[in-house]
mmCIF file of C-alpha atoms in Angstrom:
data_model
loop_
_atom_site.group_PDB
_atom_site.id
_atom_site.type_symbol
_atom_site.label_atom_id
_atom_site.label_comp_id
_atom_site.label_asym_id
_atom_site.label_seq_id
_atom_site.Cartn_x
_atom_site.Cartn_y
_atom_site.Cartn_z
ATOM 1 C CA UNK A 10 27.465 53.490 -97.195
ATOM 2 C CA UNK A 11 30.004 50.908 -98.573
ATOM 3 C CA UNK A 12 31.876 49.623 -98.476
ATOM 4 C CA UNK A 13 34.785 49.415 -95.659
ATOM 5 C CA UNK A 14 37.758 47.064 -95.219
ATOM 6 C CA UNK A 15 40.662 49.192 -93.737
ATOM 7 C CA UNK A 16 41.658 52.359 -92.377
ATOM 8 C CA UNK A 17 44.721 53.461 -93.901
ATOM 9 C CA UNK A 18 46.183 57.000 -95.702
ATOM 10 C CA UNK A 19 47.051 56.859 -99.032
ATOM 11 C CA UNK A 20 49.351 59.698 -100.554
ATOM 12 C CA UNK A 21 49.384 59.767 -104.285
ATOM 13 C CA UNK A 22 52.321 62.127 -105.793
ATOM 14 C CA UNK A 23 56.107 63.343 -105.515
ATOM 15 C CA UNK A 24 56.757 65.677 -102.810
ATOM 16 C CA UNK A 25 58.141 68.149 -105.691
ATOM 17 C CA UNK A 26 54.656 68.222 -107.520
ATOM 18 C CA UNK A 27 53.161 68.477 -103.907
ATOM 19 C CA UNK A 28 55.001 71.459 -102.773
ATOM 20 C CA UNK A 29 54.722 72.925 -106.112
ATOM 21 C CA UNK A 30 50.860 72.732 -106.489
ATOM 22 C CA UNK A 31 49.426 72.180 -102.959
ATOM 23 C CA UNK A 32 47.629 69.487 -101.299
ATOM 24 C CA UNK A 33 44.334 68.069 -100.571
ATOM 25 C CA UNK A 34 42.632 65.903 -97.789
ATOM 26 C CA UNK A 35 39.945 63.511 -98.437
ATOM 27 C CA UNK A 36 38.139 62.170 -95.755
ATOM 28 C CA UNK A 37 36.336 58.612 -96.903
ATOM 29 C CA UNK A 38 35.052 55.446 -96.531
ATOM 30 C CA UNK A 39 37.777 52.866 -96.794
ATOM 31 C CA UNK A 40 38.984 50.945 -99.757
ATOM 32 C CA UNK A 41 36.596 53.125 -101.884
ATOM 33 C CA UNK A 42 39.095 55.523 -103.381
ATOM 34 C CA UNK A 43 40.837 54.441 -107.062
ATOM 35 C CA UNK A 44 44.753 54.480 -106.324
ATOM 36 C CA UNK A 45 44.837 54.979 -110.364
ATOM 37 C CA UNK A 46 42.351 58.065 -110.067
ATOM 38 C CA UNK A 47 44.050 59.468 -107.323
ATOM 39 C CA UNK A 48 47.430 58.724 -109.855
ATOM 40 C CA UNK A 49 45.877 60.596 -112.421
ATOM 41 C CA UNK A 50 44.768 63.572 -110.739
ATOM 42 C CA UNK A 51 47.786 63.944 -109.324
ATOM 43 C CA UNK A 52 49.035 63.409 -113.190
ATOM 44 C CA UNK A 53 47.249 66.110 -114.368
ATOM 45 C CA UNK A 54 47.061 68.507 -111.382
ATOM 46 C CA UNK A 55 50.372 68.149 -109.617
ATOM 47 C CA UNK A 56 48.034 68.032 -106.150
ATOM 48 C CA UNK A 57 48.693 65.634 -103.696
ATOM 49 C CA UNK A 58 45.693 63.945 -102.050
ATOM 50 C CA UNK A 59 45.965 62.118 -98.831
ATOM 51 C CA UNK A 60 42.998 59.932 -97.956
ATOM 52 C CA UNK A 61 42.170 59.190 -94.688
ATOM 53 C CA UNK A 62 39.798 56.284 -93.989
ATOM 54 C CA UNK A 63 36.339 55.882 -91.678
ATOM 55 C CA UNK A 64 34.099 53.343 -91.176
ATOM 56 C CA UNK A 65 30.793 54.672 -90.823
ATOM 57 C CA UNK A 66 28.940 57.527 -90.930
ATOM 58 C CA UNK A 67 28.429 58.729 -87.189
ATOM 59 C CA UNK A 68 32.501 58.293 -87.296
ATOM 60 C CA UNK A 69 32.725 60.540 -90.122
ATOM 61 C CA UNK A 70 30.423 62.910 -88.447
ATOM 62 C CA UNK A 71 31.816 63.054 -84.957
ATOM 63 C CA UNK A 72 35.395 63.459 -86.548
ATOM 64 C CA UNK A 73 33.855 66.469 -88.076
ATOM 65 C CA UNK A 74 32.183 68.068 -85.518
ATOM 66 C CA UNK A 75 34.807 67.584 -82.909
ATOM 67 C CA UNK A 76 36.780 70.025 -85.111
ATOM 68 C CA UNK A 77 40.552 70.275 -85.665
ATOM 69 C CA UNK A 78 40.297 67.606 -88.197
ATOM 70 C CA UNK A 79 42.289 69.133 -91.321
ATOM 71 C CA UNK A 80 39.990 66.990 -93.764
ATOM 72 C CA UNK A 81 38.823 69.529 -97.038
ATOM 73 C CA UNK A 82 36.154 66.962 -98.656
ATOM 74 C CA UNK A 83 33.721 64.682 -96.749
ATOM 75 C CA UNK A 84 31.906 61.528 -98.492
ATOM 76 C CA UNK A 85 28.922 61.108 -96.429
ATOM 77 C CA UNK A 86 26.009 58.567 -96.974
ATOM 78 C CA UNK A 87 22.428 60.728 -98.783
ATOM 79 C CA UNK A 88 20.523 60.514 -95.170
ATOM 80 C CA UNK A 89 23.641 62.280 -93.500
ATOM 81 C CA UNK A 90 23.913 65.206 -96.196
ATOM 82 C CA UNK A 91 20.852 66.910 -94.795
ATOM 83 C CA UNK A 92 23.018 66.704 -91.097
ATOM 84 C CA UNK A 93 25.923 67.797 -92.329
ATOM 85 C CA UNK A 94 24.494 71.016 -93.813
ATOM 86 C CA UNK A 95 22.245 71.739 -90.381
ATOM 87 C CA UNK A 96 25.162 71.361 -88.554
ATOM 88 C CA UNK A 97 26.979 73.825 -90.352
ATOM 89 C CA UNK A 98 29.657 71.850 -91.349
ATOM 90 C CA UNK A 99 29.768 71.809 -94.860
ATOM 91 C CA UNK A 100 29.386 75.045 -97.341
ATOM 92 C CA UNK A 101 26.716 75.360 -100.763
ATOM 93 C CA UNK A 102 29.082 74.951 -103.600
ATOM 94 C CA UNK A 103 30.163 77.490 -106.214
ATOM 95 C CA UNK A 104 28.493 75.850 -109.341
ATOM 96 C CA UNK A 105 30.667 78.276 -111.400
ATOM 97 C CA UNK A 106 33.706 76.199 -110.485
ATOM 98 C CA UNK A 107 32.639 73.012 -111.612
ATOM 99 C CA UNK A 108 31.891 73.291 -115.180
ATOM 100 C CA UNK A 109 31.470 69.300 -114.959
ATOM 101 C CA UNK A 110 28.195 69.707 -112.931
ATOM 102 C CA UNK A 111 26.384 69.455 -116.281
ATOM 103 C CA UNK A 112 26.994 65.943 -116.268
ATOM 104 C CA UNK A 113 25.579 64.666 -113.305
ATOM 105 C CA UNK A 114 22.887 62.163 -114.342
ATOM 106 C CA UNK A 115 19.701 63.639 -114.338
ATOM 107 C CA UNK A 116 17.854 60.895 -112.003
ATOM 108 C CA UNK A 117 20.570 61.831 -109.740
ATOM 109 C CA UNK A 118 20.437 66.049 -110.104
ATOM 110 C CA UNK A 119 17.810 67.118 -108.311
ATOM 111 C CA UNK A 120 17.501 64.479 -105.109
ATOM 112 C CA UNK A 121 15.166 64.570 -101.941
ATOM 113 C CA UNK A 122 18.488 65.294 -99.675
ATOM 114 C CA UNK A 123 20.164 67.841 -101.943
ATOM 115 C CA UNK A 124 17.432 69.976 -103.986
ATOM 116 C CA UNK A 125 19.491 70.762 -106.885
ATOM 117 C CA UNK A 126 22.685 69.460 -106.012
ATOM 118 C CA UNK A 127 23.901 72.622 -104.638
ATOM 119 C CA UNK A 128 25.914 70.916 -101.321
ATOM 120 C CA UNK A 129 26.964 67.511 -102.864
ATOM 121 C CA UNK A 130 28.119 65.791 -105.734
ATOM 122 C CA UNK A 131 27.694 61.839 -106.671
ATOM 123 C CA UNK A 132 30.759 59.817 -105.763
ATOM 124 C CA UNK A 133 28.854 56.084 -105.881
ATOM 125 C CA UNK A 134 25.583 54.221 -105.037
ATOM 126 C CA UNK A 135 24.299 50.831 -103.974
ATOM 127 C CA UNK A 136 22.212 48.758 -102.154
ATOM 128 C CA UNK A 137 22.994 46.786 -99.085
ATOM 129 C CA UNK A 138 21.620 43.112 -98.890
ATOM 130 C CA UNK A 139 23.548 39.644 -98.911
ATOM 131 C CA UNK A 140 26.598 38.072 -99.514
ATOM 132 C CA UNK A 141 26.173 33.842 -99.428
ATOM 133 C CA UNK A 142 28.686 31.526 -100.442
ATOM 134 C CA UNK A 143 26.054 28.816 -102.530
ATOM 135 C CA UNK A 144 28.007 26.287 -102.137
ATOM 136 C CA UNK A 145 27.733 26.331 -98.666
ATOM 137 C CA UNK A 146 23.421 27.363 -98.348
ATOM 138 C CA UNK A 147 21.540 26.351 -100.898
ATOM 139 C CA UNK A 148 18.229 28.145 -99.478
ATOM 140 C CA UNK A 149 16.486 31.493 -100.259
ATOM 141 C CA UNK A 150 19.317 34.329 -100.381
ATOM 142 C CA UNK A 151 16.433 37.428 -100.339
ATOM 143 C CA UNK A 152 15.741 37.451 -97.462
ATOM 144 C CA UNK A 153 16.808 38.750 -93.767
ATOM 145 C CA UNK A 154 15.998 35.424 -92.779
ATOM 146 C CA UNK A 155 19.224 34.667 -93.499
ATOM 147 C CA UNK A 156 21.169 36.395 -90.964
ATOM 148 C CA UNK A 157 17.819 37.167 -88.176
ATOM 149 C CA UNK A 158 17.167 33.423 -88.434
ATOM 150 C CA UNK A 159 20.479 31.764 -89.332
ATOM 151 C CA UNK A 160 20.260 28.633 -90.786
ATOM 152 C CA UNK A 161 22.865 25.712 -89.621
ATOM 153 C CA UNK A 162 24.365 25.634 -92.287
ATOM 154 C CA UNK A 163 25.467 29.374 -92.024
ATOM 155 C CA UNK A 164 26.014 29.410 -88.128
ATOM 156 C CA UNK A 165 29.258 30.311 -86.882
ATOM 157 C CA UNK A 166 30.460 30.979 -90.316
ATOM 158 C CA UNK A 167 27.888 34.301 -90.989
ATOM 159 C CA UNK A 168 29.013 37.919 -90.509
ATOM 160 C CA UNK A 169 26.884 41.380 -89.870
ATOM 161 C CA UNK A 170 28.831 44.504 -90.904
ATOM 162 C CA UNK A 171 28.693 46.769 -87.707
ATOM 163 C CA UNK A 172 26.734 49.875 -89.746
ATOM 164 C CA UNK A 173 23.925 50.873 -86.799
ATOM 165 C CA UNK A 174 21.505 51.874 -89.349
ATOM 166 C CA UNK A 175 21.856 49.179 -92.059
ATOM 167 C CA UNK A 176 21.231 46.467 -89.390
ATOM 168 C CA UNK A 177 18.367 47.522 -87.852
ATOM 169 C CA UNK A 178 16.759 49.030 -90.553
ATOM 170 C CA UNK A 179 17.094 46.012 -92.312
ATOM 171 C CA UNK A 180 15.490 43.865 -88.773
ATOM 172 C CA UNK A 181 12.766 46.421 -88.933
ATOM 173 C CA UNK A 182 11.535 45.842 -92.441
ATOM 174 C CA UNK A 183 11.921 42.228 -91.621
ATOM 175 C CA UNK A 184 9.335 42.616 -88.701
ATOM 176 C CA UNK A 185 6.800 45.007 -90.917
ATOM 177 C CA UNK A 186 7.837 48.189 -89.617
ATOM 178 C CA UNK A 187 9.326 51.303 -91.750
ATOM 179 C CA UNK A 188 12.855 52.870 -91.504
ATOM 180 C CA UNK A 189 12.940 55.592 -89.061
ATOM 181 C CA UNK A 190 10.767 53.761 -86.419
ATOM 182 C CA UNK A 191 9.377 54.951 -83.324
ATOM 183 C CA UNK A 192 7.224 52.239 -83.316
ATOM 184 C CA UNK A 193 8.348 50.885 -79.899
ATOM 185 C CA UNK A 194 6.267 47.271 -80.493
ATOM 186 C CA UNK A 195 8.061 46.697 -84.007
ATOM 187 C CA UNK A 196 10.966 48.074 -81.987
ATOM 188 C CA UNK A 197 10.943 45.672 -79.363
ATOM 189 C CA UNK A 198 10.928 42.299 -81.716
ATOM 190 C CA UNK A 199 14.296 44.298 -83.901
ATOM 191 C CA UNK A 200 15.932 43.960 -80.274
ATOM 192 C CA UNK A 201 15.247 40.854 -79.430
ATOM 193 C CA UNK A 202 15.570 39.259 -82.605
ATOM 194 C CA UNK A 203 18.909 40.904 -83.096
ATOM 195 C CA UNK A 204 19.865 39.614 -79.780
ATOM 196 C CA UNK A 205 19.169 36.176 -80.458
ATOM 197 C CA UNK A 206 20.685 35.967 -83.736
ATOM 198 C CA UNK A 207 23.940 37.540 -82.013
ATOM 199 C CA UNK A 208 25.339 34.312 -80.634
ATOM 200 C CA UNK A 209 24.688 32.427 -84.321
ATOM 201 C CA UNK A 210 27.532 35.152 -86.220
ATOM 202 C CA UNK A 211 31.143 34.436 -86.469
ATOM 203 C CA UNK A 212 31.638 38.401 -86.026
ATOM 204 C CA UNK A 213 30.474 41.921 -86.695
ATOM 205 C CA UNK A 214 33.195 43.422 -88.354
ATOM 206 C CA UNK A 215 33.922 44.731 -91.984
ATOM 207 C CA UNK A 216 35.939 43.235 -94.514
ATOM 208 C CA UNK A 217 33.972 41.000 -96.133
ATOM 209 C CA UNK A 218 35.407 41.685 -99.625
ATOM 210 C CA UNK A 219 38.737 39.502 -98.303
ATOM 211 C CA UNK A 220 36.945 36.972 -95.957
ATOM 212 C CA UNK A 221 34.750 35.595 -97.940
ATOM 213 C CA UNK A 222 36.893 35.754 -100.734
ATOM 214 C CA UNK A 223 39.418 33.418 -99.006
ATOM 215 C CA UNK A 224 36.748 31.034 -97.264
ATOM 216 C CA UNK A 225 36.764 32.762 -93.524
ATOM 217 C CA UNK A 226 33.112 33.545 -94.019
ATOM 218 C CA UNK A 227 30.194 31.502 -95.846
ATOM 219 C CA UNK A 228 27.695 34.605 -95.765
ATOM 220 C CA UNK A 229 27.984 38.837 -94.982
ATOM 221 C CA UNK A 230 25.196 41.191 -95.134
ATOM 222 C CA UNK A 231 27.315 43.534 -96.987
ATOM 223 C CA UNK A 232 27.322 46.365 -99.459
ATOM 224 C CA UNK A 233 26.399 45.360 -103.613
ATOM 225 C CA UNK A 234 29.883 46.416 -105.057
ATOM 226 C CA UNK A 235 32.265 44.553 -102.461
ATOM 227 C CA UNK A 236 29.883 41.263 -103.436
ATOM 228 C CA UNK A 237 30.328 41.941 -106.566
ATOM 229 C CA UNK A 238 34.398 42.025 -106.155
ATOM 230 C CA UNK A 239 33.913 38.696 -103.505
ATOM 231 C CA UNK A 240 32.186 37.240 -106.660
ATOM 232 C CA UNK A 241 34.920 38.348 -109.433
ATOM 233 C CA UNK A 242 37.237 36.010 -106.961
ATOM 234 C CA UNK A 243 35.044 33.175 -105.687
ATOM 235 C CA UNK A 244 32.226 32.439 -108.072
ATOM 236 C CA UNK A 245 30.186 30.679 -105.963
ATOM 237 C CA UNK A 246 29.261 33.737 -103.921
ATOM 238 C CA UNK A 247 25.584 35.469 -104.369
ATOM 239 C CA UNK A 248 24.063 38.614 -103.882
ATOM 240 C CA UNK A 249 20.717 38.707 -102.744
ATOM 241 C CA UNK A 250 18.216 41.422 -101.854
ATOM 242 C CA UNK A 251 16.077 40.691 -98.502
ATOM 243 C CA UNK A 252 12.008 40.713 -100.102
ATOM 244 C CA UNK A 253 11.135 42.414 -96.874
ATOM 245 C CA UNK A 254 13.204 45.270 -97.964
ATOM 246 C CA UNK A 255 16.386 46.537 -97.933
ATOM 247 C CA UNK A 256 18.421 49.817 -98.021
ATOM 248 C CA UNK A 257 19.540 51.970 -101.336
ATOM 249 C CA UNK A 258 22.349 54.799 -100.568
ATOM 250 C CA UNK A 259 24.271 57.257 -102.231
ATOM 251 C CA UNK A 260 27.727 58.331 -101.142
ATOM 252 C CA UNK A 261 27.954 62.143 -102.068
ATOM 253 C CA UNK A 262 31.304 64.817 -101.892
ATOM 254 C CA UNK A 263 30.681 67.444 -99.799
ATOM 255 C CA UNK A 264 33.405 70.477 -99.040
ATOM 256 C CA UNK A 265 33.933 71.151 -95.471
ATOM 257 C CA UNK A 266 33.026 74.689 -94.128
ATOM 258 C CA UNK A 267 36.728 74.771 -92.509
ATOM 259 C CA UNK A 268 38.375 73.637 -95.487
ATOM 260 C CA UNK A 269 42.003 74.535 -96.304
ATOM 261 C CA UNK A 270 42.493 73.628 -100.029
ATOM 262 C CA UNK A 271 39.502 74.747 -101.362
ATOM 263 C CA UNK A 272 40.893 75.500 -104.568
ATOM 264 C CA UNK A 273 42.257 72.290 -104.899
ATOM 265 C CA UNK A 274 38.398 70.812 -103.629
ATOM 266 C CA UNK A 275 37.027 71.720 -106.557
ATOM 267 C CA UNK A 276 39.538 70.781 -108.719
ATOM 268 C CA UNK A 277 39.104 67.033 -107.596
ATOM 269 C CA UNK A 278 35.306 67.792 -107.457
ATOM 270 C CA UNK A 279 35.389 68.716 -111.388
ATOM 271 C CA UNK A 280 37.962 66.100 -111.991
ATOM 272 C CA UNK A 281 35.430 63.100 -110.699
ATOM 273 C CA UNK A 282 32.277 64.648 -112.283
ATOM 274 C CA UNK A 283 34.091 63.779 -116.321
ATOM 275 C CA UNK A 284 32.787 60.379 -116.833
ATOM 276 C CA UNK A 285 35.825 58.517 -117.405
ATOM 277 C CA UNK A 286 37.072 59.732 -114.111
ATOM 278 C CA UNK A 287 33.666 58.434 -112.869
ATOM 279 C CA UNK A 288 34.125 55.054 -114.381
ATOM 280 C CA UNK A 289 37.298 54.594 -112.660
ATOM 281 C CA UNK A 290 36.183 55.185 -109.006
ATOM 282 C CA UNK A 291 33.233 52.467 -109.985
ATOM 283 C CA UNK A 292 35.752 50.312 -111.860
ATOM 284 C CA UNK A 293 37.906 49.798 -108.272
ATOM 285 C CA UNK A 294 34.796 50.094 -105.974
ATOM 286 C CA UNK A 295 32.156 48.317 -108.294
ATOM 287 C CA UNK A 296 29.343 50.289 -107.192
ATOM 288 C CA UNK A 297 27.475 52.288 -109.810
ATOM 289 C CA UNK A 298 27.846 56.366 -109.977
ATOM 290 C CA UNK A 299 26.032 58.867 -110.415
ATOM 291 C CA UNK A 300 28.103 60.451 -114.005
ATOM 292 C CA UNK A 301 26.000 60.329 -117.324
ATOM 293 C CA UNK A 302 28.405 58.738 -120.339
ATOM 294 C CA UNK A 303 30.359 57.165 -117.480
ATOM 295 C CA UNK A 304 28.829 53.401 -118.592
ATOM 296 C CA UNK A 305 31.072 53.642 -121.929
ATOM 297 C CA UNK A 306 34.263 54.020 -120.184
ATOM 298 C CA UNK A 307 33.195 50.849 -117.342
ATOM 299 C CA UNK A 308 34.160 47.560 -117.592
ATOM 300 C CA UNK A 309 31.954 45.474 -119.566
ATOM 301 C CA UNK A 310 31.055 42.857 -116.747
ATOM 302 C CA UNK A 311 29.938 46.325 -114.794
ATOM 303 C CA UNK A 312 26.811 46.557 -117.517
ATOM 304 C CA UNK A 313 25.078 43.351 -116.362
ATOM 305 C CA UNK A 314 26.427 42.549 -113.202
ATOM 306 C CA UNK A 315 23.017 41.325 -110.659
ATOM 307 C CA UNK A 316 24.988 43.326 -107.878
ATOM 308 C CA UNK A 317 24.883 46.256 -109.616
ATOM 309 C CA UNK A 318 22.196 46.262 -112.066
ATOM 310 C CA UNK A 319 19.003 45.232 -109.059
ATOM 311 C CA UNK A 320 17.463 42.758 -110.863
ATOM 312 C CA UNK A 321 13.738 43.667 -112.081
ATOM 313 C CA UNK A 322 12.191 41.329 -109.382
ATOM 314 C CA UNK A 323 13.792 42.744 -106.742
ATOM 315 C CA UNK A 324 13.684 47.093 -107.396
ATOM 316 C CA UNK A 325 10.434 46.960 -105.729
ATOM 317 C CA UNK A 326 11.736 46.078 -102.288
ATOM 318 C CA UNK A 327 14.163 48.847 -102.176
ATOM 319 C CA UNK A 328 13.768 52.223 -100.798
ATOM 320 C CA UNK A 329 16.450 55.203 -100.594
ATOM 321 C CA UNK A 330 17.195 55.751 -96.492
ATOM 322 C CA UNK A 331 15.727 59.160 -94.745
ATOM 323 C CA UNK A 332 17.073 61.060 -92.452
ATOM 324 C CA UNK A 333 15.529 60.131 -89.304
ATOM 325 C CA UNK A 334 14.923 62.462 -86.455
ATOM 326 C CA UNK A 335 16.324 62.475 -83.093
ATOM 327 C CA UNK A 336 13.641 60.142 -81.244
ATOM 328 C CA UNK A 337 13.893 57.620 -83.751
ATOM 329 C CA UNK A 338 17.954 57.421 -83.766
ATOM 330 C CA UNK A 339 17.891 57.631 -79.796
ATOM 331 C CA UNK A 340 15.915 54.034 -80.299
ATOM 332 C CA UNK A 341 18.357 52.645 -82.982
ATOM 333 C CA UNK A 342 20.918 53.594 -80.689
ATOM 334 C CA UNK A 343 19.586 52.418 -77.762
ATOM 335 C CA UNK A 344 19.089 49.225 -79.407
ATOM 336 C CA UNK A 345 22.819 49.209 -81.136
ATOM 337 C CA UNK A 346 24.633 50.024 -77.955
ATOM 338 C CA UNK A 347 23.171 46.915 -76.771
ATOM 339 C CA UNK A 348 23.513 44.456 -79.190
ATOM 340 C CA UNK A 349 27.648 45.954 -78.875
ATOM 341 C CA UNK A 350 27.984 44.841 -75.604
#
């Protein structure tokens, strides 16, 4: 869940290899697809992908339900896989055309939201927590304190990516409760709190990856991987993990039930499941995959990185997101449309 900047359509290959061999149409979050992967494939397949960008999951959802959409793979977040398949918008996957299934890690193989892997495949993982610039706030970076009780130092110059169910999961964990909610007492002190902090944020907006990069923003809660890429540029710039708790995703493929190019789906489905191919979507990202063998073919600073690697005294705070029911996402809403206004 990822991991945004911009929403633009990238089309990798020469319209003779296109017309010769097909197309296909990835649906995605954006800045999260490997230009040089898409390169390659094309290389190797002579099929032309065209990736077109979202933001968030309920986007990605309600672009797919409305129907008409002309998307063949979906990357959806691990709590949305289970609504994607009740929906009826995605189909189980022919495990006889992707002879590269074998190497999906085996921690990753056989997960709460896809029992067997028989819907989705890995594309990356991650946490969300943190982004500070320490030269700016010196103070404790794990914790939602940070951005639910902003600190001068960070006021006006602190930004909250606009993901409904990062935020106020992450405000509900800070105030004791558990993700999924109904808990309308817990509930009540996630509103308010989130209300207050509001008028202390510079913005609620994506792109941190830039911003803080170039000194717009001092601190993000933001996805592990673009930290790690603020970091690779501005070297002052932390990740830290909120002790109260904080969210762990994975981003999965998924083929759409209306598909056109389904041929050429699980072409790009095999293609990403080799682990060099893996390594290169994590090499441009910087989140970690789910591809056994793809660590050799990483780059090196990938291995130890703290945004990637959770350090030991932090795993215990993290917990993977469910899929929460309809009562409980009627109250995040509620809550989201308000802080929106």
């Amino acid at each position: 869940m990822k991991r945004v900047l911009t929403a633009t359509a990238l089309l990798m290959a020469t319209t003779g290899l296109a017309s010769a061999e097909g197309s296909l149409q990835l649906y995605n979050w954006g800045n999260y697809t490997s230009p040089e992967l898409l390169e390659k494939f094309t290389a190797e397949t002579g099929i032309t992908v065209t990736v077109t960008d979202y933001d968030s999951n309920d986007t990605a959802l309600a672009k797919i339900e409305a129907g008409g959409h002309g998307f063949d793979l979906v990357v959806p977040s691990a709590n949305y896989v289970s609504i994607f398949n009740e929906k009826g918008l995605t189909v189980p996957l022919d495990l006889a055309k992707l002879p590269n299934h074998a190497n999906i890690a085996p921690e990753w193989k056989d997960v709460a939201w896809d029992a067997g892997r028989t819907t989705s495949i890995p594309w990356q993982w991650g946490t969300v927590g943190i982004a500070v610039d320490t030269a700016i706030y010196g103070g404790d970076i794990n914790t939602s304190a940070v951005w639910l009780e902003v600190p001068d130092e960070l006021k006006g110059k602190l930004n909250v990516v606009p993901e409904m169910m990062d935020i106020v999961t992450l405000a509900t964990k800070y105030h004791g409760g558990e993700p999924c909610s109904e808990d309308l007492e817990v509930l009540k002190k996630v509103r308010d709190s989130l209300m207050a902090a509001k008028p202390n944020w510079v913005s609620m907006d994506y792109g941190a990856t830039e911003k803080m990069a170039n000194g717009d923003w001092a601190a993000s809660v933001n996805w592990n991987g673009s930290s790690m890429r603020i970091r690779l540029d501005k070297d002052t710039v932390a990740y830290g993990y909120p002790k109260e708790g904080y969210p762990l995703w994975m981003d999965s493929v998924m083929l759409l039930k209306d598909a056109q190019n389904v041929d050429n789906a699980y072409a790009f489905m095999d293609f990403i499941m080799k682990p060099e191919n893996a390594a290169m979507i994590s090499n441009f990202a910087r989140y970690a995959n789910g591809i056994a063998g793809s660590e050799a073919f990483m780059d090196p600073e990938m291995a130890t990185a703290p945004e990637v690697v959770i350090p030991e005294e932090h795993k215990a705070a993290g917990f993977f997101m469910p899929t929460c029911n309809e009562k409980s996402r009627e109250y995040m809403t509620a809550i989201w449309t308000e802080l929106m206004k």
